[in-house]
XYZ file of C-alpha atoms in Angstrom:
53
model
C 2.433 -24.509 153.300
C 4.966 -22.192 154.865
C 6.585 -24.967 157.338
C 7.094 -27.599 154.468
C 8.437 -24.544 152.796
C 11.290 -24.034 155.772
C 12.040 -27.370 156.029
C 12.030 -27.973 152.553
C 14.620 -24.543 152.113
C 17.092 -25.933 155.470
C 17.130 -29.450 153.319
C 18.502 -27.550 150.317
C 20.880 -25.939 152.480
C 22.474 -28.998 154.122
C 22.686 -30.531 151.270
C 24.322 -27.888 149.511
C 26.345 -27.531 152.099
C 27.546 -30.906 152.257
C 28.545 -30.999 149.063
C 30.198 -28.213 148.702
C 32.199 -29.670 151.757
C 32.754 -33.019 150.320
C 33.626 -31.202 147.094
C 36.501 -29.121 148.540
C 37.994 -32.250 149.908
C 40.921 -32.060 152.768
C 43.799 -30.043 152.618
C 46.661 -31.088 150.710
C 49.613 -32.487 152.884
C 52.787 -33.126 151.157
C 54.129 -36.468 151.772
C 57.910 -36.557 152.482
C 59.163 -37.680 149.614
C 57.759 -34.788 147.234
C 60.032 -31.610 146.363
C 58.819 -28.887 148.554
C 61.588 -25.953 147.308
C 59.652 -24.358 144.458
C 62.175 -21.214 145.007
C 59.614 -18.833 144.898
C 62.075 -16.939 147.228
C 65.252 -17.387 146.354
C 67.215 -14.047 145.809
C 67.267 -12.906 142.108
C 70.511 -12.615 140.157
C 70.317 -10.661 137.140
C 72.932 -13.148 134.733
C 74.279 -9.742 133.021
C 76.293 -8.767 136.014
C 79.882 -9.859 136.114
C 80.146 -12.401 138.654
C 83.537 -11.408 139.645
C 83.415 -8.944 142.779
């Protein structure tokens, strides 16, 4: 009972495991064409300063 137990417990494992992997998918690569500047670092300019040096 113990062996069909193991084997029966790595099954369950694999298969979780390859669905969790088929789940997550590949990585996202941006194709050329898409906008890649989200400006998530562009400096920040506070618009109540005068803009005149």
């Amino acid at each position: 009972m113990l062996p069909t137990f193991i084997v029966l417990l790595l099954v369950v494992v694999a298969v979780a495991a390859i669905v969790w992997v088929v789940r997550k998918g590949p990585k996202h690569v941006p194709r050329p064409s898409e906008d890649q500047d989200t400006a998530w670092n562009d400096p920040i300019t506070p618009a109540d300063r005068d803009p005149r040096p």
